[in-house]
Tab-separated table of C-alpha atoms in Angstrom:
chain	number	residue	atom	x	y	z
A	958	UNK	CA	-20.917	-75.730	7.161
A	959	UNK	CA	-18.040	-74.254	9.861
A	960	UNK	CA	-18.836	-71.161	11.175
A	961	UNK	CA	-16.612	-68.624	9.232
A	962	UNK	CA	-16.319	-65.869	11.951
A	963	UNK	CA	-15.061	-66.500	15.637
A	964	UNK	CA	-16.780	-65.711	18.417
A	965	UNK	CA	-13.411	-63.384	18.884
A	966	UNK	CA	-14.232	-61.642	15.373
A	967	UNK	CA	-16.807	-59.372	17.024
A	968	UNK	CA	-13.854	-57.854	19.545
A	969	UNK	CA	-11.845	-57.265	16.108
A	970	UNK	CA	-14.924	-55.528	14.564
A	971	UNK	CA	-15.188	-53.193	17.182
A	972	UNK	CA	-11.990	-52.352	17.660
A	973	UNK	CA	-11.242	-51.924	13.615
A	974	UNK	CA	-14.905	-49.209	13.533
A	975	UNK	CA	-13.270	-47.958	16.610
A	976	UNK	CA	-10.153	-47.409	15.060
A	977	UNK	CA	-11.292	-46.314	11.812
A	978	UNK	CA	-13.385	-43.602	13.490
A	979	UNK	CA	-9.915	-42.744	15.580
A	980	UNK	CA	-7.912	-43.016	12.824
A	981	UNK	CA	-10.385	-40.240	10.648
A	982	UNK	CA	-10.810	-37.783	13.840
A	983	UNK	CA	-6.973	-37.772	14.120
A	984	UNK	CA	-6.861	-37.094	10.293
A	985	UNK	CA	-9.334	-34.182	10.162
A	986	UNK	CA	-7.673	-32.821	13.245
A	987	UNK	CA	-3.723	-32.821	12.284
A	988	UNK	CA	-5.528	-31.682	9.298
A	989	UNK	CA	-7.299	-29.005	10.304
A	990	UNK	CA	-4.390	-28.012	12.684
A	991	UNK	CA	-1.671	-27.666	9.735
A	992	UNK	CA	-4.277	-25.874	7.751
A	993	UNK	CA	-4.579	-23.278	10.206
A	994	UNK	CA	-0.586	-23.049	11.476
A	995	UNK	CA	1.858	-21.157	10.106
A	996	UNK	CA	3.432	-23.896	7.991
A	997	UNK	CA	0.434	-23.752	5.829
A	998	UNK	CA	-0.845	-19.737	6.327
A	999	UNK	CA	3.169	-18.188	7.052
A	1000	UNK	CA	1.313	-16.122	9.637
A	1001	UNK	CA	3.903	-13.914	11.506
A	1002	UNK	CA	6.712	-15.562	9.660
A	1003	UNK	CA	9.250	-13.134	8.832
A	1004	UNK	CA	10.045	-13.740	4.760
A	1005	UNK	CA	13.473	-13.243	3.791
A	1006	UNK	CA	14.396	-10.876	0.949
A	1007	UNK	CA	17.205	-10.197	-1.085
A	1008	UNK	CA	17.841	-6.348	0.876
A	1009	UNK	CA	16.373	-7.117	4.662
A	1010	UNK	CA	13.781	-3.783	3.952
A	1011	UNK	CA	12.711	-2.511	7.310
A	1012	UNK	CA	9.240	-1.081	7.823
A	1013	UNK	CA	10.141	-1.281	11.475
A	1014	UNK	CA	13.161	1.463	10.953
A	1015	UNK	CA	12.247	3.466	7.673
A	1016	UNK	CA	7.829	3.845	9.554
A	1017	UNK	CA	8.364	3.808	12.816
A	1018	UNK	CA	12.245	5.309	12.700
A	1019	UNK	CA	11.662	7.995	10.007
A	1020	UNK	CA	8.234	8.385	10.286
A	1021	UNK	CA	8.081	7.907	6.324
A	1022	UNK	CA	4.524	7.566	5.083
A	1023	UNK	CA	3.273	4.106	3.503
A	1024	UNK	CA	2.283	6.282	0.387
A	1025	UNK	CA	5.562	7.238	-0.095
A	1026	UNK	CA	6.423	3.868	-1.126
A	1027	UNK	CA	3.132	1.932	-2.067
A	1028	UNK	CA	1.626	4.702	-4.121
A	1029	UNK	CA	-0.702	3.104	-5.747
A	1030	UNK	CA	-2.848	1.855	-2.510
A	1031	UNK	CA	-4.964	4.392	-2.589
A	1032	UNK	CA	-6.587	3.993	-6.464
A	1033	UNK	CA	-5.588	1.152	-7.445
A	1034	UNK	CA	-6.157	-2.560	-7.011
A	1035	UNK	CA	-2.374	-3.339	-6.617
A	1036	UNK	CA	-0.895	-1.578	-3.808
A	1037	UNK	CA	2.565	-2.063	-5.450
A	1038	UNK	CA	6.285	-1.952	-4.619
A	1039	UNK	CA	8.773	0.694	-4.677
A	1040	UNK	CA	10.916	0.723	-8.037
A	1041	UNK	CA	14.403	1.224	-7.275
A	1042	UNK	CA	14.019	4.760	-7.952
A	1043	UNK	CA	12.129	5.476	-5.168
A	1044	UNK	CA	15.018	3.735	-2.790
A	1045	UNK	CA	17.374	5.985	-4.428
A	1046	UNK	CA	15.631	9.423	-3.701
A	1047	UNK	CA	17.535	9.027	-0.302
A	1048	UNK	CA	19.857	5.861	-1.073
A	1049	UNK	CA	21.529	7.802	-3.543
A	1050	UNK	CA	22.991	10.006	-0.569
A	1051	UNK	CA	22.782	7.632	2.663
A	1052	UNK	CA	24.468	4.554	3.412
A	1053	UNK	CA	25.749	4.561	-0.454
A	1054	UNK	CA	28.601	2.072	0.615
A	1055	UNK	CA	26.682	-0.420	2.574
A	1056	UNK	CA	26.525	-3.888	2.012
A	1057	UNK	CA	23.087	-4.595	2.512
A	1058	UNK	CA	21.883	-1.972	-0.320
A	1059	UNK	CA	24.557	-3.591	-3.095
A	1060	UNK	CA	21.537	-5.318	-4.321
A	1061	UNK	CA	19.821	-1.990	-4.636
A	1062	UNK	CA	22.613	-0.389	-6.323
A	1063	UNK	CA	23.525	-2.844	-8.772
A	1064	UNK	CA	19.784	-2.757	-9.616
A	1065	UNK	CA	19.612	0.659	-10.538
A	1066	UNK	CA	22.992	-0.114	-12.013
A	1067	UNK	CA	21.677	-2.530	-15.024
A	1068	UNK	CA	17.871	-2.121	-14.742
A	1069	UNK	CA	16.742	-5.150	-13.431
A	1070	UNK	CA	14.362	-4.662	-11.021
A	1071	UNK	CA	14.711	-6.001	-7.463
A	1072	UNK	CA	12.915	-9.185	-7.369
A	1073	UNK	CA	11.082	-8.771	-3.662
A	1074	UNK	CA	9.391	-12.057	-2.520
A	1075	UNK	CA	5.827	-11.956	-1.917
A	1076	UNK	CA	4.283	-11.472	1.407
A	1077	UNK	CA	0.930	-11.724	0.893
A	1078	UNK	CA	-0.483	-13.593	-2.124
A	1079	UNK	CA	-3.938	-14.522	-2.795
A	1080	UNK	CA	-4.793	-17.256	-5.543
A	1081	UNK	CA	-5.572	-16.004	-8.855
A	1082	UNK	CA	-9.482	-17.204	-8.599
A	1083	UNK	CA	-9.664	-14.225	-5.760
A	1084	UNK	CA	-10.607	-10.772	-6.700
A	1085	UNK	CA	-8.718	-7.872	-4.655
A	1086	UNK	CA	-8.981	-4.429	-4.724
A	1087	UNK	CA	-7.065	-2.639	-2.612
A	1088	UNK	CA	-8.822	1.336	-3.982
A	1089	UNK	CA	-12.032	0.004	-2.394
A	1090	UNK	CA	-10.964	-0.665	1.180
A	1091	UNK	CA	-9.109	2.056	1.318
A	1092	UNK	CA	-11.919	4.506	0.470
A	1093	UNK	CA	-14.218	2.880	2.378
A	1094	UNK	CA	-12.224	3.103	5.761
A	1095	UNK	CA	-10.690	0.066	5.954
A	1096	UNK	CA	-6.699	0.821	7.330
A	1097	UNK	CA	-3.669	-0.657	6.070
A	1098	UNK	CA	-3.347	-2.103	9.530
A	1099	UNK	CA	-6.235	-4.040	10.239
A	1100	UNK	CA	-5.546	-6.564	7.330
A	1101	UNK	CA	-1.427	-6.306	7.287
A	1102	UNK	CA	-0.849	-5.656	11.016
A	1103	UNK	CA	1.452	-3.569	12.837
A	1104	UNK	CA	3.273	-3.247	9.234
A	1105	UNK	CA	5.473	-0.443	11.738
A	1106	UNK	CA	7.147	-3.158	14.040
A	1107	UNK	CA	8.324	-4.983	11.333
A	1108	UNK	CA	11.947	-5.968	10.776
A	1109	UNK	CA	11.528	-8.095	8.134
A	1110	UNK	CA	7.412	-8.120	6.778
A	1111	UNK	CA	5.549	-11.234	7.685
A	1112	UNK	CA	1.668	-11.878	7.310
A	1113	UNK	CA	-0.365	-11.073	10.010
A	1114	UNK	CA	-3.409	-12.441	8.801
A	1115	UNK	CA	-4.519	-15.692	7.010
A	1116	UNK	CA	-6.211	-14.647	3.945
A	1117	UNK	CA	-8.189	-16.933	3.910
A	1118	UNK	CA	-12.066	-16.949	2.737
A	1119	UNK	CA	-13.465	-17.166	6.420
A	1120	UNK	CA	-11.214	-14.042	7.122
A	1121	UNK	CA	-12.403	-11.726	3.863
A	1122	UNK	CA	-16.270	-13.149	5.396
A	1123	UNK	CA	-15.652	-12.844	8.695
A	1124	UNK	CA	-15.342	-8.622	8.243
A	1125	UNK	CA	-17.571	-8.541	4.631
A	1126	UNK	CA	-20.352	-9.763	7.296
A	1127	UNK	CA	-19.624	-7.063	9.620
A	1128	UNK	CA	-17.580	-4.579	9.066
A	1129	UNK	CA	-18.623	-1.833	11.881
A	1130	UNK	CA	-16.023	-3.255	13.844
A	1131	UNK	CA	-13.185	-2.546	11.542
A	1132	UNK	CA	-14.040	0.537	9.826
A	1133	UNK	CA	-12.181	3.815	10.616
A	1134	UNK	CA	-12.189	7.555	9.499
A	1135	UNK	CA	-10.470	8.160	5.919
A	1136	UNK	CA	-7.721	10.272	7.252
A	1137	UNK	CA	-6.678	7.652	9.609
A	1138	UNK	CA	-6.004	4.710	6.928
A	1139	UNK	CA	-2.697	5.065	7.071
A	1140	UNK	CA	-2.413	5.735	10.770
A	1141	UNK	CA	-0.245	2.335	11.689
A	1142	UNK	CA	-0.751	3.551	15.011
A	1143	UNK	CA	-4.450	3.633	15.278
A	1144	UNK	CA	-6.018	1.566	17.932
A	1145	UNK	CA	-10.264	1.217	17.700
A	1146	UNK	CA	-11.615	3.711	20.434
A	1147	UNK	CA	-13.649	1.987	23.174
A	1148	UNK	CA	-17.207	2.939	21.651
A	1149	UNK	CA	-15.805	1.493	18.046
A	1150	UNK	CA	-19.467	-0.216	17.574
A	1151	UNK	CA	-21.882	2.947	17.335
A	1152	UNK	CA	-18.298	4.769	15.642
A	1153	UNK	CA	-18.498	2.184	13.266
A	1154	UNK	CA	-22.055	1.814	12.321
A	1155	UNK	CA	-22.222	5.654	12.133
A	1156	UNK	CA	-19.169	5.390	9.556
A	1157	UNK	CA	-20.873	2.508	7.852
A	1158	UNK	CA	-23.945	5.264	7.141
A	1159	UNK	CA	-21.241	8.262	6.364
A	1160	UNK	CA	-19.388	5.823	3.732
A	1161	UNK	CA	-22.579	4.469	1.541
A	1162	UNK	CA	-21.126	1.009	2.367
A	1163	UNK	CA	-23.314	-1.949	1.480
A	1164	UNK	CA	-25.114	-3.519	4.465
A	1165	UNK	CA	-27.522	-5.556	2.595
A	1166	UNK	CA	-25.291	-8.844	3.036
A	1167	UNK	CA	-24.701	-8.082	-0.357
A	1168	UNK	CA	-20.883	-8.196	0.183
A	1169	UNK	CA	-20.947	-12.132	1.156
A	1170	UNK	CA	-21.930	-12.970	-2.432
A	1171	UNK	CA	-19.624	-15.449	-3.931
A	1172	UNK	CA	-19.299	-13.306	-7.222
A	1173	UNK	CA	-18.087	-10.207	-5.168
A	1174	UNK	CA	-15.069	-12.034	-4.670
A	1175	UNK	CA	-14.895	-14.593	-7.348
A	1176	UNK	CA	-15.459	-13.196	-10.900
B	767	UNK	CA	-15.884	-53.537	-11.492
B	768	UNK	CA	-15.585	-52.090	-7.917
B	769	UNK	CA	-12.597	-50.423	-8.405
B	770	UNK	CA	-13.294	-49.559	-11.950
B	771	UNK	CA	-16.137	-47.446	-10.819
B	772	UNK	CA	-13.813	-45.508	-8.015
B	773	UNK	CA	-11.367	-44.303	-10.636
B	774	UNK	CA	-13.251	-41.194	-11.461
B	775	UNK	CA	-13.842	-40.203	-7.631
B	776	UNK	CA	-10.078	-40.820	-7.660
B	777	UNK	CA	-9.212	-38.834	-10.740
B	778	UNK	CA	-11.545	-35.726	-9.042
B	779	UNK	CA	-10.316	-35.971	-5.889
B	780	UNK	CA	-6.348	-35.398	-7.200
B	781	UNK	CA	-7.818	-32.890	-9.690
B	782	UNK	CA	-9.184	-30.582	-6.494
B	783	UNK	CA	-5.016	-30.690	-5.287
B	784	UNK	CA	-3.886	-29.513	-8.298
B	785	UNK	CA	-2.328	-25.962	-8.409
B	786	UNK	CA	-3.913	-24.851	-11.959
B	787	UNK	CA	-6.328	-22.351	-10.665
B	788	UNK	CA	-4.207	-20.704	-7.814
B	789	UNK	CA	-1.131	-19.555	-10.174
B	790	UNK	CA	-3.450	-19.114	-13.670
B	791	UNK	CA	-0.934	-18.864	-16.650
B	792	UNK	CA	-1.867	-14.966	-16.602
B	793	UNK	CA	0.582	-12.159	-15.295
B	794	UNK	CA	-0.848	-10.610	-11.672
B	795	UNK	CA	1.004	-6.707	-12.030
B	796	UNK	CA	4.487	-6.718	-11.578
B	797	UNK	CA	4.624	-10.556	-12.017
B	798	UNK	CA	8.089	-12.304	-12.746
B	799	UNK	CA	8.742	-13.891	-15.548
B	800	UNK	CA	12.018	-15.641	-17.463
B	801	UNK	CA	11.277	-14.905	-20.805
B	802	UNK	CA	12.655	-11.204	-20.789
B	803	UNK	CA	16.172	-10.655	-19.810
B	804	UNK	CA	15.303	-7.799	-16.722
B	805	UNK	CA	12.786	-10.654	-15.425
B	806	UNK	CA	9.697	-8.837	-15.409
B	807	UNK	CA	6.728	-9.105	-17.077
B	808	UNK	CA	5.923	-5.425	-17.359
B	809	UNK	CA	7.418	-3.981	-20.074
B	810	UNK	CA	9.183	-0.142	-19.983
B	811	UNK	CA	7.288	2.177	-21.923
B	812	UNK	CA	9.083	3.017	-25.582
B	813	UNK	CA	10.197	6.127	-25.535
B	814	UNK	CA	8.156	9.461	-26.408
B	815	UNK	CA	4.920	6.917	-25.945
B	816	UNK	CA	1.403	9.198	-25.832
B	817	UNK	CA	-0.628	6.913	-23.320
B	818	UNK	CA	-4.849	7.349	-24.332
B	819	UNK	CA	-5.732	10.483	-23.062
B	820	UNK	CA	-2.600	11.902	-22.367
B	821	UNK	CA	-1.376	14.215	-24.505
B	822	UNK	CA	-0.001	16.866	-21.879
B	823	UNK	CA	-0.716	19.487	-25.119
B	824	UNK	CA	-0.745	22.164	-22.190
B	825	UNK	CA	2.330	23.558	-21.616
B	826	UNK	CA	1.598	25.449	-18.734
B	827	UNK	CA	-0.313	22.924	-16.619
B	828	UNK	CA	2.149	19.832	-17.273
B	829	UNK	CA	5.913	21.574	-17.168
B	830	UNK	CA	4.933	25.196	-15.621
B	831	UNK	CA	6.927	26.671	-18.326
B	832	UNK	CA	5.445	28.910	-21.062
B	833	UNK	CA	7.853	29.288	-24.052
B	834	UNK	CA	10.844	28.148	-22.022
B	835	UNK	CA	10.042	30.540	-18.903
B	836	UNK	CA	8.744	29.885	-15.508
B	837	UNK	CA	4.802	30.501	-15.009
B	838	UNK	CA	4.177	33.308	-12.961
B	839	UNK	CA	0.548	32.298	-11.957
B	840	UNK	CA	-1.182	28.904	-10.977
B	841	UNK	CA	-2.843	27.447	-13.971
B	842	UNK	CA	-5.950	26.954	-12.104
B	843	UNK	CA	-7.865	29.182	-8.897
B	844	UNK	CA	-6.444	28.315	-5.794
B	845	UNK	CA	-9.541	26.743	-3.109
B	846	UNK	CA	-9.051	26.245	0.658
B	847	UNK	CA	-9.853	22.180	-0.963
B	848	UNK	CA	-6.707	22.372	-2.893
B	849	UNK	CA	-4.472	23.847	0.099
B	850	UNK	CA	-6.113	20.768	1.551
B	851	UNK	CA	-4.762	18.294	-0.653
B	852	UNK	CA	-1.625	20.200	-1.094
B	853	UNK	CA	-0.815	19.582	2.457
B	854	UNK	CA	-1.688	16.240	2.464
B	855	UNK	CA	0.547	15.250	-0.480
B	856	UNK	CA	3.561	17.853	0.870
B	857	UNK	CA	3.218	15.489	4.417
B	858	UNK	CA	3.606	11.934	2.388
B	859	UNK	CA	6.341	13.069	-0.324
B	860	UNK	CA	7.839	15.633	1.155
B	861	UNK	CA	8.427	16.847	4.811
B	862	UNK	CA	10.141	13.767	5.412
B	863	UNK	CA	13.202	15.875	3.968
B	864	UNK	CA	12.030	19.724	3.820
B	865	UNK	CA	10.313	19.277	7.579
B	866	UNK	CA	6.522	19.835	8.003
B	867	UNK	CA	6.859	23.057	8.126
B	868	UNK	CA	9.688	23.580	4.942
B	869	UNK	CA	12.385	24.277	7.348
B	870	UNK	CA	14.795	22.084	5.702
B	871	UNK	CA	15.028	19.833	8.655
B	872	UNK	CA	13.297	16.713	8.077
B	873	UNK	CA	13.875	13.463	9.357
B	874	UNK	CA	16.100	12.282	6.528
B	875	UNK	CA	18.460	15.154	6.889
B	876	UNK	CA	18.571	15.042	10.552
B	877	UNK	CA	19.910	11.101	9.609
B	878	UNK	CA	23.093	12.933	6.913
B	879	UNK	CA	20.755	13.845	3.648
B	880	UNK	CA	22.193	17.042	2.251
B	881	UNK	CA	20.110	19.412	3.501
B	882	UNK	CA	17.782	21.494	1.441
B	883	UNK	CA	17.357	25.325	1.314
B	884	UNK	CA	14.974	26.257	3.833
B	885	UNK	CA	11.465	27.509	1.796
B	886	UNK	CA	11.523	31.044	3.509
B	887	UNK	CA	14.616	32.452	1.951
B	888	UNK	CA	14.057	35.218	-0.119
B	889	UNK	CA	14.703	33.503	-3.400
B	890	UNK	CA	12.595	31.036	-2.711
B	891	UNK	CA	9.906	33.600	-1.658
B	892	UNK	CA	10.214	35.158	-4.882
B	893	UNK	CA	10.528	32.463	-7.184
B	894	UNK	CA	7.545	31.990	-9.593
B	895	UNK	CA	4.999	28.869	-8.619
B	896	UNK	CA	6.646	27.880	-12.243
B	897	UNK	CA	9.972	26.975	-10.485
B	898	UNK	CA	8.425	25.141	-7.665
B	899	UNK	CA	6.386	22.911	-10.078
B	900	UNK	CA	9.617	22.374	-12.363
B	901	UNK	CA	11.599	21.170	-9.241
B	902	UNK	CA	8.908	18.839	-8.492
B	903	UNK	CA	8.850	17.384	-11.938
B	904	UNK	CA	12.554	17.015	-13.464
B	905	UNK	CA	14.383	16.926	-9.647
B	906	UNK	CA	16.593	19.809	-8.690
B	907	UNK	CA	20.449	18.933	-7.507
B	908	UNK	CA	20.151	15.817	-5.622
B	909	UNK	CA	16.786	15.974	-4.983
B	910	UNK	CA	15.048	13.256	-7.446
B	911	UNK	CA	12.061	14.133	-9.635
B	912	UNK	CA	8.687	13.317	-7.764
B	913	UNK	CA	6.838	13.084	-11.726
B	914	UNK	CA	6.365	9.045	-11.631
B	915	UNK	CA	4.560	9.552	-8.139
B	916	UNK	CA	2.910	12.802	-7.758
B	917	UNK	CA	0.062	13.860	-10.573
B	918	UNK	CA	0.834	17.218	-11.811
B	919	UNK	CA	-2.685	18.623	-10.200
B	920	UNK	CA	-1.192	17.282	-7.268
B	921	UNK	CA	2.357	18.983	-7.455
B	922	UNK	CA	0.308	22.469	-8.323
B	923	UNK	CA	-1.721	21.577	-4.842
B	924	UNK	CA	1.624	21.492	-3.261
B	925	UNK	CA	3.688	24.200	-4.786
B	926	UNK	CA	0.099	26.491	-3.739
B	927	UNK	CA	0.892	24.739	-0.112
B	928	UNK	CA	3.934	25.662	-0.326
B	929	UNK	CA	2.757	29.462	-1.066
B	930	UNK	CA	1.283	28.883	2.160
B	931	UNK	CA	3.883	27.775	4.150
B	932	UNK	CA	5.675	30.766	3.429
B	933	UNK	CA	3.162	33.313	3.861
B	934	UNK	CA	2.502	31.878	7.103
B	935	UNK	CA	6.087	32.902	8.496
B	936	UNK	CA	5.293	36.348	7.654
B	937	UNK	CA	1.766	36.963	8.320
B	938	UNK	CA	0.916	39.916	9.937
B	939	UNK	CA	-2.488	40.466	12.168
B	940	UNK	CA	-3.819	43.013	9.667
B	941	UNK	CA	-3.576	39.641	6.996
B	942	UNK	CA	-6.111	37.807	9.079
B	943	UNK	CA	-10.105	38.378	8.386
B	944	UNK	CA	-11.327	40.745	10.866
B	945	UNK	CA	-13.811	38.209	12.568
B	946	UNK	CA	-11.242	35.627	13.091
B	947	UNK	CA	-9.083	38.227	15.005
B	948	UNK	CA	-10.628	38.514	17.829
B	949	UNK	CA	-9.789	34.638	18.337
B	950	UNK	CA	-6.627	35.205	17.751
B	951	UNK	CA	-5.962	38.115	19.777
B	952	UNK	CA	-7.530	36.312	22.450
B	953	UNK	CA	-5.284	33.871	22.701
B	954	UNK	CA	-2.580	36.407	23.332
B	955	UNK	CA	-0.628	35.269	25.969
């Protein structure tokens, strides 16, 4: 019988394993590179929205609180959005002619509330609560960013599992006093770590590695 | 047969892409949705609606009127804890117009708001903690009403913070506890 193969057909083999394994590591790795860029996560993309809503000018410019607006942060689980109402309590007197707040106007105008585009948006299988954070010293900040700079908002953090882990594992290094929560411009002080774990003890917060359970998050 | 045997790893392989479980057919709060002609999913509340729990049978506590007229007293003992709160509410929903110290020169004036009466005239001195509450809850002028945001224990807290603010303008030594004068005096320049 002829020999089927080639002495030449080993060369192929090795270069088709070869490539195969090439071909997979430069799969998993544009993979794994898209899956952690901005075209996947929309980290420190700037979303567009119907009235171009600065934090940047209406925090950092007028020094309004975050409570003002998001009132429900504090005992809630949805931090929520300002109706048009709340807009108005100064729109009604400043800039009333402006372009850029028609939108605003003609909402309060037929009752349709302004339809804001979402930011940050978990999957529905993910249980949030934003009361719990909050009371436990966890600031706005350290999970939206400096919210303050903002223009337009854009995500400053992934969301991801590994990032909810990453502080559920340790939190000591994130944790701040209560009355500082809303402090966008709170930086951690240099001896954050013994801070931290002495907050940890102040705040009853879980430290049995309890807080890594699956069901904590997915219920 | 091969490939008859691959078609379920297939079929659970495109199942794991599919979107189902990331946008559940369930409304998240405030969600969109077409179906209703103001495109939300939360429905307004029909009028004169008594949510559990919620009566609001007393008068005093949740309009600071009594038969039509102003309260003249708090509903409930005033504690340093309150004046606590009451400032910290007052800084979120307020100063930004009325200034941290009720002035009348916040920051949203400064930028062309109509400015508000300053809260240490004498009318405003005067005026029963009744009146303070009221403005709070229906708006006063073209101030809106701060009801939909502020509880009413919390707009007692800050009408009693307000109480403060004004007796701190015209505090005289003889008001202060005698063994916190001495610090006081001592910082005399």
């Amino acid at each position: 019988m002829a020999q089927i193969f080639s002495p030449r057909a080993n060369t192929f083999a090795r270069i088709g394993i070869g490539g195969a394994v090439g071909l997979v590591i430069a799969f998993t790795w544009t993979w794994n590179t898209l899956y952690w860029s901005p075209y996947a996560t929309w980290v420190g993309v700037p979303r567009e929205q119907p009235v171009p809503f600065s934090h940047k000018h209406h925090v950092a410019g007028l020094g309004i609180d975050c409570r003002y607006c998001h009132t429900s942060a504090e005992n809630s689980s949805f931090a929520g959005l300002p109706p048009t109402e709340t807009c108005m309590t100064c729109h009604s007197q400043l800039w009333t002619n402006a372009r850029l707040l028609a939108p605003v106007r003609e909402s309060l105008a037929t009752n349709i509330p302004i339809r804001w585009n979402r930011v940050n948006d978990l999957p529905d299988f993910v249980y949030f609560d934003h009361g719990i954070h909050i009371h436990k010293g966890i600031g706005c900040t350290t999970c939206h960013g400096p919210v303050d700079q903002m223009p337009l908002t854009w995500k400053a953090n992934t969301l991801y599992m590994k990032w909810c882990i990453d502080c559920h594992r340790d939190p000591e290094r994130f944790i701040r006093r209560r009355d500082q929560v809303f402090n966008a411009k709170w930086q951690a002080p240099s001896d954050q770590q013994e801070e931290g774990l002495k907050l940890l003890r102040d705040y009853h917060v879980n430290t049995t590695g309890q807080l890594t359970n699956c069901s904590i998050c997915h219920r | 047969m091969k490939t008859a045997r691959l078609l379920p790893l297939c079929c659970l392989a495109l199942a794991a892409c599919r979107p189902d479980m990331f946008n559940q057919p369930r409304y998240k709060p405030y969600a969109e949705d077409t179906f209703f002609q103001d495109g939300a999913s939360a429905r307004p509340i029909p009028p004169h609606t008594v949510a559990r729990g919620r009566l609001d049978e007393d008068e005093q506590f949740h309009t600071g009127k009594e038969d039509g007229k102003l309260v003249e007293a708090f509903p409930f003992p005033i504690t340093r804890q309150i004046l606590a709160r009451g400032r910290e509410r007052f800084e979120i929903y307020c100063s930004v117009c009325h200034g941290s110290a009720g002035d009348g020169n916040g920051m949203i004036v400064q930028r062309g708001f109509p400015a508000p009466p300053s809260f240490h005239i004498d009318r405003l001195r005067r005026t029963p903690p009744g009146h303070l509450f009221d403005v709070m809850t229906r708006g006063y002028g073209v101030m809106y009403s701060y009801a939909a945001r502020v509880a009413p224990e919390d707009r007692w807290a800050i009408a009693a913070y307000i109480r403060a603010l004004q007796q701190s303008h015209n505090a005289r030594i003889g008001d202060v506890p005698p063994d916190e004068r001495a610090k006081l005096e001592a910082m005399k320049p």
